[in-house]
Amino acid sequence: MEKNSKINMERLVNHCKNMGIIFAGSEIYGGLANSWDYGPVGVELKNNIKQAWWKKFVQENENSVGVDASILMNPKVWEASGHLASFSDPLMDCKNCKTRHRADKLIEGFSKDINPDTMTNAEMESYIIQNKIACPNCGKRDFTPIRQFNLMFETNRGVTKESSSVIYLRPETAQGEFVNFLNVQRSLRMKLPFGIGQIGKAFRNEITPGNFTFRTIEFEQMEHQLFCKEGDDDKFYQFYKDYSIQFLTSLGLPQEKLKFKDHEKLAHYAKNACDVQYKFVFGFDEINGIHNRTNYDLSRHQEFSGKNMEYLDGVTNEKFIPFIIEASYGLDRIVLAVLDNAFDIETLADGTEREILRIKPSIAPFKIAILPLIKKNHNDKAKEIFKELRKHFRVIFDETGSIGKRYRRQDAIGTPFCLTVDDNTLENGIVTIRDRDTMEQVSLKVEEVACFIEKKIRE
Ligand code: GAP
């Protein structure tokens, strides 16, 4: 369906603020760049997506288990992973207005025909000069040379600020899965191939303005690491590419808005890597990555920790360090993709507009709204139904304003169904259920409602 042309990122940001979905972080203090807070509606959506991911990647996925590792890890982890040495962005300062910019983003903003990921710093500098790329802030063309800035946030352990006390906020959850490989394998007697999934916060000192929640300094990752034997890796890489698309389309993201982008410049340890991109209102961009990381991570942890990370194959008696296929998802980017896809502004037959979030019932923040038609007559019965239904799923109660206004409010937060309690409910136990997308209404017996909604959630 063609989207209303009025929809842009600014409109979505305002909608999210007004509807209690996402607020600017620390707003009353003027905010904090690239940080956002989820409101009462947003947190429900986010939790539902997390649960859907856990179900798909841990619960239903063959031979997979979960962990919940610490955010703060021994700093040696980041030496072994390579993050201390090379997890950095190429930054340039504008000498005129003193703003800082990522060289690769300046080039991407100038031309879509060139991929800065394949360029060296010297190549990026000369491209920027030759093409007269200007500072997006002041328009001058006077940048410093590129310097690499590490993206990890540092903090100090204990009361002193010596270099020996420096620890880092994790920039990815993956390392918590790698360092626990043997703990998980031995404690649950796991046999290859097996997977470890984890959901948790990650932190990166991002300076580029983030397109709402697309690029933030604190975000949640949902990462699954499949440990397998070398030789099985290509098969599992393809499996997780397909699995990714299945997962994303199960959230209601249309297949035609998703595409793979193979990495042109592979990390030195990677055998294969691709992003899944979604077509946001600002264009296609990455929402998750699938990587064949070979046996690099476990080999590096073996080298730096001095612990043997080999797996003993009980059948062949072979010992080897497993390969890893990683499927890495940014939860906040998926929430943004779902909102971007669901948000629409419809012009109704009477010329009025309705703002709507067409979110799939399975992940909608609230499944049904309970609306007493006339507060003083129907509230008691409506409250009774509300209390019963909330045992089954997330339900919202709204008694304020005309029924039409209440429908609009629920449309705007993506509630797929509204249940109206009226005289017919008091007399015959019949309620009216209105569908968000079609605006059609059906009558049901009160006792049939839970089943009706459960069925819609499963569709
Ligand atoms: N363990 C691999 C890894 O972290 P990545 O491509 O750097 O790979 C994985 O990150 C996913 O995390 C990305 O596909 C994206 O969805 C999300 N992500 C990365 N940086 C982010 C940021 N600054 N803000 C929001 N999400 C981010």
Coordinates of C-alpha atoms and ligand atoms in Angstrom, one line a residue:
M1 CA 0.0 0.0 0.0
E2 CA 1.3 3.5 -0.9
K3 CA 2.2 5.5 2.2
N4 CA 1.0 9.1 2.7
S5 CA 3.6 11.4 1.3
K6 CA 3.5 13.5 4.6
I7 CA 5.3 10.8 6.4
N8 CA 8.9 11.5 7.2
M9 CA 11.2 10.9 10.1
E10 CA 10.3 14.1 11.9
R11 CA 6.6 13.2 11.8
L12 CA 7.4 9.8 13.2
V13 CA 9.5 11.2 16.0
N14 CA 6.7 13.6 17.0
H15 CA 4.2 10.8 16.8
C16 CA 6.3 8.6 19.1
K17 CA 6.7 11.4 21.6
N18 CA 3.0 12.3 21.6
M19 CA 1.9 8.7 21.9
G20 CA 4.2 7.6 24.7
I21 CA 6.3 5.4 22.5
I22 CA 9.8 7.0 22.5
F23 CA 11.0 10.2 24.2
A24 CA 14.3 12.1 23.9
G25 CA 16.7 11.0 26.6
S26 CA 17.0 13.4 29.6
E27 CA 14.6 15.7 27.8
I28 CA 14.0 18.2 30.7
Y29 CA 17.8 18.9 30.7
G30 CA 17.9 19.6 27.0
G31 CA 18.5 15.9 26.1
L32 CA 21.7 14.0 25.5
A33 CA 22.6 13.5 21.9
N34 CA 21.8 10.1 20.4
S35 CA 20.0 8.8 23.5
W36 CA 16.3 8.0 23.7
D37 CA 13.9 6.6 26.4
Y38 CA 11.1 4.2 25.6
G39 CA 7.7 5.3 27.1
P40 CA 4.8 3.1 28.3
V41 CA 3.7 2.1 24.8
G42 CA 7.3 1.7 23.3
V43 CA 8.5 -0.5 26.1
E44 CA 5.6 -3.0 25.4
L45 CA 6.5 -3.1 21.7
K46 CA 10.2 -3.6 22.5
N47 CA 9.5 -6.4 25.0
N48 CA 7.2 -8.1 22.5
I49 CA 10.0 -8.1 19.8
K50 CA 12.5 -9.3 22.4
Q51 CA 10.2 -12.2 23.3
A52 CA 9.6 -13.0 19.6
W53 CA 13.4 -13.1 19.0
W54 CA 14.0 -15.3 22.0
K55 CA 11.3 -17.7 20.9
K56 CA 12.7 -17.9 17.4
F57 CA 16.4 -18.0 18.2
V58 CA 16.5 -19.8 21.5
Q59 CA 13.3 -21.6 22.2
E60 CA 12.5 -23.0 18.7
N61 CA 16.0 -23.1 17.3
E62 CA 17.6 -26.5 17.3
N63 CA 20.0 -27.1 20.1
S64 CA 20.1 -23.5 21.4
V65 CA 20.3 -22.1 24.9
G66 CA 20.6 -18.6 26.4
V67 CA 22.9 -16.6 28.7
D68 CA 22.8 -13.3 30.4
A69 CA 26.5 -12.1 30.7
S70 CA 27.8 -9.0 32.5
I71 CA 28.1 -5.7 30.7
L72 CA 31.4 -5.1 32.4
M73 CA 34.0 -7.7 31.5
N74 CA 37.7 -8.2 32.2
P75 CA 39.5 -5.7 29.9
K76 CA 41.6 -8.5 28.5
V77 CA 38.4 -9.6 26.7
W78 CA 38.6 -6.4 24.6
E79 CA 42.3 -7.0 23.9
A80 CA 41.6 -10.5 22.7
S81 CA 38.5 -9.4 20.6
G82 CA 40.5 -6.7 18.8
H83 CA 38.2 -3.9 20.0
L84 CA 40.9 -2.1 21.9
A85 CA 43.2 -2.0 18.9
S86 CA 40.8 -1.4 16.1
F87 CA 37.2 -0.6 17.1
S88 CA 37.3 2.9 15.9
D89 CA 35.7 5.5 13.5
P90 CA 37.7 7.7 11.1
L91 CA 36.9 11.2 12.4
M92 CA 37.7 14.7 11.0
D93 CA 37.1 18.0 12.7
C94 CA 35.9 21.0 10.8
K95 CA 38.6 23.7 11.5
N96 CA 36.0 26.5 11.1
C97 CA 33.0 25.4 13.2
K98 CA 34.9 22.8 15.3
T99 CA 32.2 20.1 14.7
R100 CA 33.4 16.5 14.4
H101 CA 32.4 14.2 11.5
R102 CA 32.9 10.6 10.3
A103 CA 34.8 10.7 7.1
D104 CA 32.9 7.6 5.7
K105 CA 29.6 9.2 6.5
L106 CA 30.6 12.5 4.7
I107 CA 31.4 10.4 1.6
E108 CA 28.2 8.4 1.8
G109 CA 26.2 11.6 2.1
F110 CA 27.9 12.9 -1.0
S111 CA 27.6 9.9 -3.3
K112 CA 25.9 6.5 -3.1
D113 CA 28.1 5.2 -5.9
I114 CA 31.2 4.8 -3.8
N115 CA 31.6 2.5 -0.8
P116 CA 33.9 4.2 1.8
D117 CA 34.3 0.8 3.7
T118 CA 36.7 -0.2 0.9
M119 CA 38.9 2.9 1.2
T120 CA 41.9 3.7 3.3
N121 CA 42.0 6.8 5.4
A122 CA 44.4 8.5 2.9
E123 CA 42.0 7.6 0.1
M124 CA 39.0 9.0 2.0
E125 CA 40.9 12.3 2.7
S126 CA 41.8 12.8 -0.9
Y127 CA 38.3 11.9 -2.1
I128 CA 36.8 14.5 0.3
I129 CA 39.3 17.2 -1.0
Q130 CA 38.9 16.3 -4.7
N131 CA 35.2 16.3 -4.5
K132 CA 35.0 19.5 -2.5
I133 CA 32.9 17.9 0.2
A134 CA 31.8 20.6 2.7
C135 CA 31.1 20.5 6.4
P136 CA 27.4 19.7 6.8
N137 CA 27.3 22.2 9.7
C138 CA 28.9 25.4 8.3
G139 CA 29.5 24.6 4.6
K140 CA 33.3 25.3 4.8
R141 CA 35.8 22.9 3.3
D142 CA 38.6 22.9 5.9
F143 CA 38.9 19.6 7.7
T144 CA 41.7 18.2 9.9
P145 CA 43.3 14.9 8.7
I146 CA 41.5 11.8 9.8
R147 CA 42.1 10.4 13.3
Q148 CA 40.8 7.1 14.5
F149 CA 38.7 7.4 17.7
N150 CA 37.9 4.3 19.7
L151 CA 34.1 3.7 20.1
M152 CA 34.3 2.0 23.5
F153 CA 33.2 4.0 26.6
E154 CA 35.6 3.8 29.4
T155 CA 34.9 3.8 33.1
N156 CA 36.9 3.2 36.2
R157 CA 36.6 0.4 38.7
G158 CA 37.1 1.2 42.4
V159 CA 37.9 4.7 43.7
T160 CA 41.1 5.5 41.9
K161 CA 41.5 6.7 38.3
E162 CA 44.7 4.9 37.4
S163 CA 45.1 3.3 34.1
S164 CA 45.0 -0.1 35.8
S165 CA 41.5 0.6 36.9
V166 CA 40.0 1.2 33.4
I167 CA 37.2 -1.0 32.4
Y168 CA 34.9 -0.7 29.4
L169 CA 31.1 -0.8 28.8
R170 CA 30.7 -3.6 26.3
P171 CA 30.3 -2.5 22.7
E172 CA 28.7 -5.8 21.7
T173 CA 27.0 -8.7 23.7
A174 CA 28.8 -11.3 21.6
Q175 CA 31.9 -11.6 23.8
G176 CA 29.8 -12.7 26.7
E177 CA 28.7 -15.7 24.6
F178 CA 32.2 -16.5 23.4
V179 CA 33.9 -16.4 26.9
N180 CA 31.2 -18.7 28.2
F181 CA 31.5 -21.2 25.4
L182 CA 33.1 -23.9 27.6
N183 CA 30.9 -23.2 30.6
V184 CA 27.8 -23.7 28.6
Q185 CA 29.1 -26.6 26.6
R186 CA 30.2 -28.5 29.8
S187 CA 27.4 -27.6 32.1
L188 CA 24.7 -28.7 29.7
R189 CA 26.8 -31.3 27.9
M190 CA 26.0 -29.6 24.6
K191 CA 27.2 -31.2 21.4
L192 CA 28.1 -29.4 18.2
P193 CA 26.4 -27.7 16.4
F194 CA 24.8 -25.7 19.2
G195 CA 23.9 -22.1 19.7
I196 CA 24.0 -19.5 22.5
G197 CA 21.6 -16.5 22.4
Q198 CA 21.7 -13.4 24.4
I199 CA 19.8 -10.1 24.7
G200 CA 21.4 -7.1 26.4
K201 CA 22.7 -3.5 26.3
A202 CA 25.7 -2.5 24.3
F203 CA 27.4 0.9 24.3
R204 CA 29.2 2.8 21.6
N205 CA 30.5 6.4 21.6
E206 CA 28.8 7.4 18.4
I207 CA 29.1 11.0 17.3
T208 CA 27.1 10.9 14.0
P209 CA 23.6 12.2 14.4
G210 CA 21.5 9.1 14.6
N211 CA 18.3 9.2 12.5
F212 CA 16.2 8.9 15.7
T213 CA 16.9 5.5 17.4
F214 CA 18.8 4.1 14.4
R215 CA 22.3 5.0 15.8
T216 CA 22.5 5.6 19.5
I217 CA 25.2 5.5 22.2
E218 CA 23.3 2.9 24.2
F219 CA 21.3 0.2 22.5
E220 CA 20.1 -3.4 22.9
Q221 CA 21.5 -6.2 20.9
M222 CA 20.0 -9.7 20.3
E223 CA 22.8 -11.9 19.3
H224 CA 23.0 -15.6 18.5
Q225 CA 26.2 -17.5 18.1
L226 CA 26.1 -20.9 16.4
F227 CA 29.2 -23.0 17.2
C228 CA 29.9 -25.6 14.6
K229 CA 32.6 -27.7 13.0
E230 CA 34.6 -26.2 10.1
G231 CA 33.1 -27.5 6.9
D232 CA 29.5 -27.1 8.3
D233 CA 30.0 -23.3 8.4
D234 CA 28.8 -22.4 4.9
K235 CA 25.6 -24.4 5.4
F236 CA 24.8 -22.6 8.7
Y237 CA 25.7 -19.2 7.2
Q238 CA 23.1 -19.7 4.6
F239 CA 20.7 -21.1 7.2
Y240 CA 20.9 -18.0 9.3
K241 CA 20.5 -15.7 6.3
D242 CA 17.2 -17.5 5.5
Y243 CA 16.3 -17.6 9.2
S244 CA 16.8 -13.8 9.5
I245 CA 14.3 -13.1 6.8
Q246 CA 11.8 -15.5 8.3
F247 CA 12.1 -13.7 11.6
L248 CA 11.9 -10.2 10.3
T249 CA 8.9 -11.0 8.1
S250 CA 7.2 -12.7 11.0
L251 CA 7.2 -9.3 12.7
G252 CA 5.3 -7.9 9.8
L253 CA 8.2 -6.3 7.8
P254 CA 7.4 -6.9 4.1
Q255 CA 9.9 -9.0 2.2
E256 CA 10.2 -6.4 -0.5
K257 CA 11.5 -3.8 2.0
L258 CA 14.4 -6.2 3.0
K259 CA 17.6 -6.9 1.2
F260 CA 21.0 -8.4 1.8
K261 CA 24.1 -6.4 1.4
D262 CA 27.3 -8.5 1.3
H263 CA 30.3 -6.9 3.0
E264 CA 32.8 -5.9 0.3
K265 CA 35.7 -5.4 2.8
L266 CA 35.7 -8.4 5.1
A267 CA 37.3 -8.2 8.6
H268 CA 40.6 -10.2 8.4
Y269 CA 39.1 -13.1 10.3
A270 CA 35.7 -13.2 8.6
K271 CA 35.0 -15.7 5.8
N272 CA 31.6 -14.3 4.9
A273 CA 29.5 -11.4 6.2
C274 CA 26.4 -9.6 5.1
D275 CA 23.9 -7.1 6.5
V276 CA 20.1 -7.3 6.2
Q277 CA 18.9 -3.9 5.2
Y278 CA 15.4 -2.5 5.7
K279 CA 14.0 0.3 3.5
F280 CA 13.4 3.0 6.1
V281 CA 11.8 6.3 5.3
F282 CA 15.4 7.7 4.9
G283 CA 16.5 4.8 2.6
F284 CA 17.9 1.3 2.9
D285 CA 20.1 0.7 6.0
E286 CA 21.4 -2.1 8.2
I287 CA 19.2 -3.7 10.8
N288 CA 21.1 -6.9 11.4
G289 CA 24.2 -8.7 10.4
I290 CA 25.2 -12.4 9.7
H291 CA 28.8 -13.2 10.0
N292 CA 31.0 -16.3 9.5
R293 CA 33.6 -15.5 12.1
T294 CA 35.6 -18.7 11.6
N295 CA 37.4 -19.9 14.7
Y296 CA 39.0 -16.5 15.3
D297 CA 37.1 -15.5 18.5
L298 CA 37.7 -18.7 20.4
S299 CA 41.3 -18.9 19.2
R300 CA 42.0 -15.4 20.4
H301 CA 40.4 -16.1 23.8
Q302 CA 42.5 -19.2 24.0
E303 CA 45.6 -17.1 23.2
F304 CA 44.9 -14.3 25.6
S305 CA 43.4 -16.3 28.5
G306 CA 45.8 -19.3 28.3
K307 CA 42.7 -21.5 28.6
N308 CA 42.2 -24.4 26.1
M309 CA 39.1 -23.5 24.1
E310 CA 39.0 -26.8 22.1
Y311 CA 36.0 -28.9 21.8
L312 CA 36.3 -32.7 22.0
D313 CA 34.2 -34.6 19.6
G314 CA 32.9 -37.6 21.5
V315 CA 32.4 -39.7 18.4
T316 CA 35.6 -39.1 16.4
N317 CA 37.8 -38.1 19.4
E318 CA 39.0 -35.1 17.4
K319 CA 39.9 -31.9 19.2
F320 CA 39.4 -28.5 17.5
I321 CA 38.3 -24.9 18.0
P322 CA 34.8 -24.5 16.6
F323 CA 33.8 -22.0 13.9
I324 CA 31.1 -19.4 14.8
I325 CA 28.2 -18.2 12.7
E326 CA 26.8 -15.0 14.3
A327 CA 23.4 -13.5 13.7
S328 CA 23.4 -10.1 15.3
Y329 CA 20.3 -7.9 15.7
G330 CA 19.9 -4.3 16.9
L331 CA 16.7 -4.4 18.9
D332 CA 16.2 -0.6 18.7
R333 CA 16.7 -0.7 14.9
I334 CA 14.0 -3.4 14.6
V335 CA 11.6 -1.5 16.7
L336 CA 12.3 1.5 14.5
A337 CA 11.7 -0.5 11.3
V338 CA 8.4 -1.9 12.7
L339 CA 7.3 1.7 13.6
D340 CA 8.5 3.0 10.2
N341 CA 6.6 0.3 8.4
A342 CA 3.4 0.5 10.5
F343 CA 3.0 4.3 10.6
D344 CA 0.5 5.7 8.2
I345 CA -1.8 8.7 7.9
E346 CA -5.1 7.9 6.2
T347 CA -7.6 10.4 4.8
L348 CA -11.1 9.1 5.7
A349 CA -14.3 9.6 3.6
D350 CA -15.3 12.6 5.6
G351 CA -11.9 14.3 4.8
T352 CA -10.5 13.8 8.4
E353 CA -7.1 12.2 8.9
R354 CA -6.4 9.2 11.1
E355 CA -2.9 8.4 12.3
I356 CA -2.4 4.7 12.5
L357 CA 0.2 2.2 13.5
R358 CA -0.5 -1.1 11.6
I359 CA 1.5 -3.3 13.9
K360 CA 0.9 -7.0 13.8
P361 CA -1.3 -8.1 16.7
S362 CA 1.4 -10.6 17.9
I363 CA 3.8 -7.7 18.8
A364 CA 1.3 -4.8 19.2
P365 CA 1.9 -3.0 22.5
F366 CA -1.7 -3.6 23.7
K367 CA -3.8 -6.3 22.2
I368 CA -7.2 -4.8 23.0
A369 CA -8.7 -1.6 24.5
I370 CA -11.7 -1.7 26.7
L371 CA -14.0 1.2 26.2
P372 CA -17.2 1.8 28.2
L373 CA -19.6 3.6 25.9
I374 CA -21.0 5.8 28.7
K375 CA -18.8 6.1 31.7
K376 CA -21.4 6.3 34.4
N377 CA -23.5 3.4 33.0
H378 CA -20.9 1.0 31.6
N379 CA -17.8 1.5 33.7
D380 CA -18.3 -1.3 36.2
K381 CA -18.9 -4.0 33.6
A382 CA -16.0 -2.7 31.5
K383 CA -13.7 -2.8 34.5
E384 CA -14.8 -6.4 35.2
I385 CA -14.0 -7.4 31.6
F386 CA -10.6 -5.5 31.7
K387 CA -9.6 -7.3 34.9
E388 CA -10.4 -10.7 33.3
L389 CA -8.7 -10.1 30.0
R390 CA -5.5 -8.7 31.4
K391 CA -4.8 -12.1 32.9
H392 CA -4.3 -13.3 29.3
F393 CA -2.5 -10.4 27.5
R394 CA -1.7 -6.7 27.7
V395 CA -5.0 -4.7 27.8
I396 CA -5.6 -0.9 28.0
F397 CA -8.6 0.8 29.5
D398 CA -9.9 4.2 28.2
E399 CA -12.9 6.0 29.5
T400 CA -12.2 9.5 28.4
G401 CA -13.6 11.4 25.5
S402 CA -16.0 10.4 22.7
I403 CA -15.9 6.9 21.4
G404 CA -14.6 8.2 18.0
K405 CA -11.6 10.0 19.8
R406 CA -10.9 6.9 21.8
Y407 CA -10.7 4.8 18.6
R408 CA -8.3 7.3 17.1
R409 CA -6.0 7.2 20.1
Q410 CA -5.9 3.4 20.0
D411 CA -5.2 3.4 16.2
A412 CA -2.3 5.8 16.9
I413 CA -0.7 3.4 19.3
G414 CA -1.3 0.3 17.2
T415 CA -4.0 -1.4 19.4
P416 CA -5.5 -3.9 16.9
F417 CA -8.9 -4.2 18.6
C418 CA -11.2 -2.0 20.6
L419 CA -14.0 -3.6 22.7
T420 CA -17.0 -1.4 23.5
V421 CA -19.2 -2.1 26.5
D422 CA -22.8 -0.8 26.1
D423 CA -26.4 -1.6 27.2
N424 CA -26.3 -4.8 25.1
T425 CA -23.4 -6.0 27.2
L426 CA -25.3 -5.3 30.4
E427 CA -28.5 -7.0 29.1
N428 CA -27.1 -9.9 26.9
G429 CA -23.4 -10.1 27.6
I430 CA -22.6 -9.0 24.0
V431 CA -19.7 -6.7 23.2
T432 CA -18.6 -5.0 20.0
I433 CA -15.1 -5.5 18.7
R434 CA -13.8 -3.0 16.2
D435 CA -10.8 -3.9 14.0
R436 CA -8.1 -1.2 13.8
D437 CA -7.2 -1.8 10.1
T438 CA -10.6 -2.3 8.5
M439 CA -12.6 -0.3 11.1
E440 CA -15.2 -3.1 10.8
Q441 CA -17.1 -4.2 13.9
V442 CA -18.3 -7.6 15.0
S443 CA -20.4 -8.7 18.0
L444 CA -19.1 -11.3 20.4
K445 CA -20.1 -12.9 23.7
V446 CA -17.8 -11.6 26.5
E447 CA -16.6 -15.1 27.2
E448 CA -15.4 -15.5 23.5
V449 CA -13.2 -12.5 23.5
A450 CA -10.0 -14.0 25.0
C451 CA -10.1 -16.9 22.5
F452 CA -10.7 -14.5 19.6
I453 CA -7.7 -12.3 20.5
E454 CA -5.4 -15.3 21.2
K455 CA -6.2 -16.6 17.7
K456 CA -5.5 -13.2 16.1
I457 CA -2.1 -13.0 18.0
R458 CA -1.1 -16.4 16.6
E459 CA -2.0 -15.5 13.0
Ligands
GAP1 N1 28.7 -8.8 17.4 C1 28.7 -8.2 16.1 C2 28.3 -6.8 16.1 O1 28.2 -6.2 17.1 P1 27.7 -4.8 14.5 O2 27.3 -4.9 13.0 O3 28.7 -3.9 14.9 O4 28.1 -6.3 14.8 C3 25.3 -5.5 15.2 O5 26.3 -4.6 15.3 C4 23.9 -4.8 15.2 O6 23.8 -3.9 16.3 C5 23.8 -3.9 13.9 O7 23.3 -4.7 12.8 C6 22.7 -2.9 14.4 O8 21.4 -3.4 14.3 C7 23.0 -2.8 15.9 N2 23.8 -1.6 16.2 C8 25.1 -1.4 16.0 N3 25.5 -0.1 16.4 C9 24.4 0.5 16.8 C10 24.1 1.8 17.3 N4 25.0 2.7 17.5 N5 22.8 2.1 17.6 C11 21.8 1.2 17.5 N6 22.0 -0.1 17.0 C12 23.3 -0.4 16.7

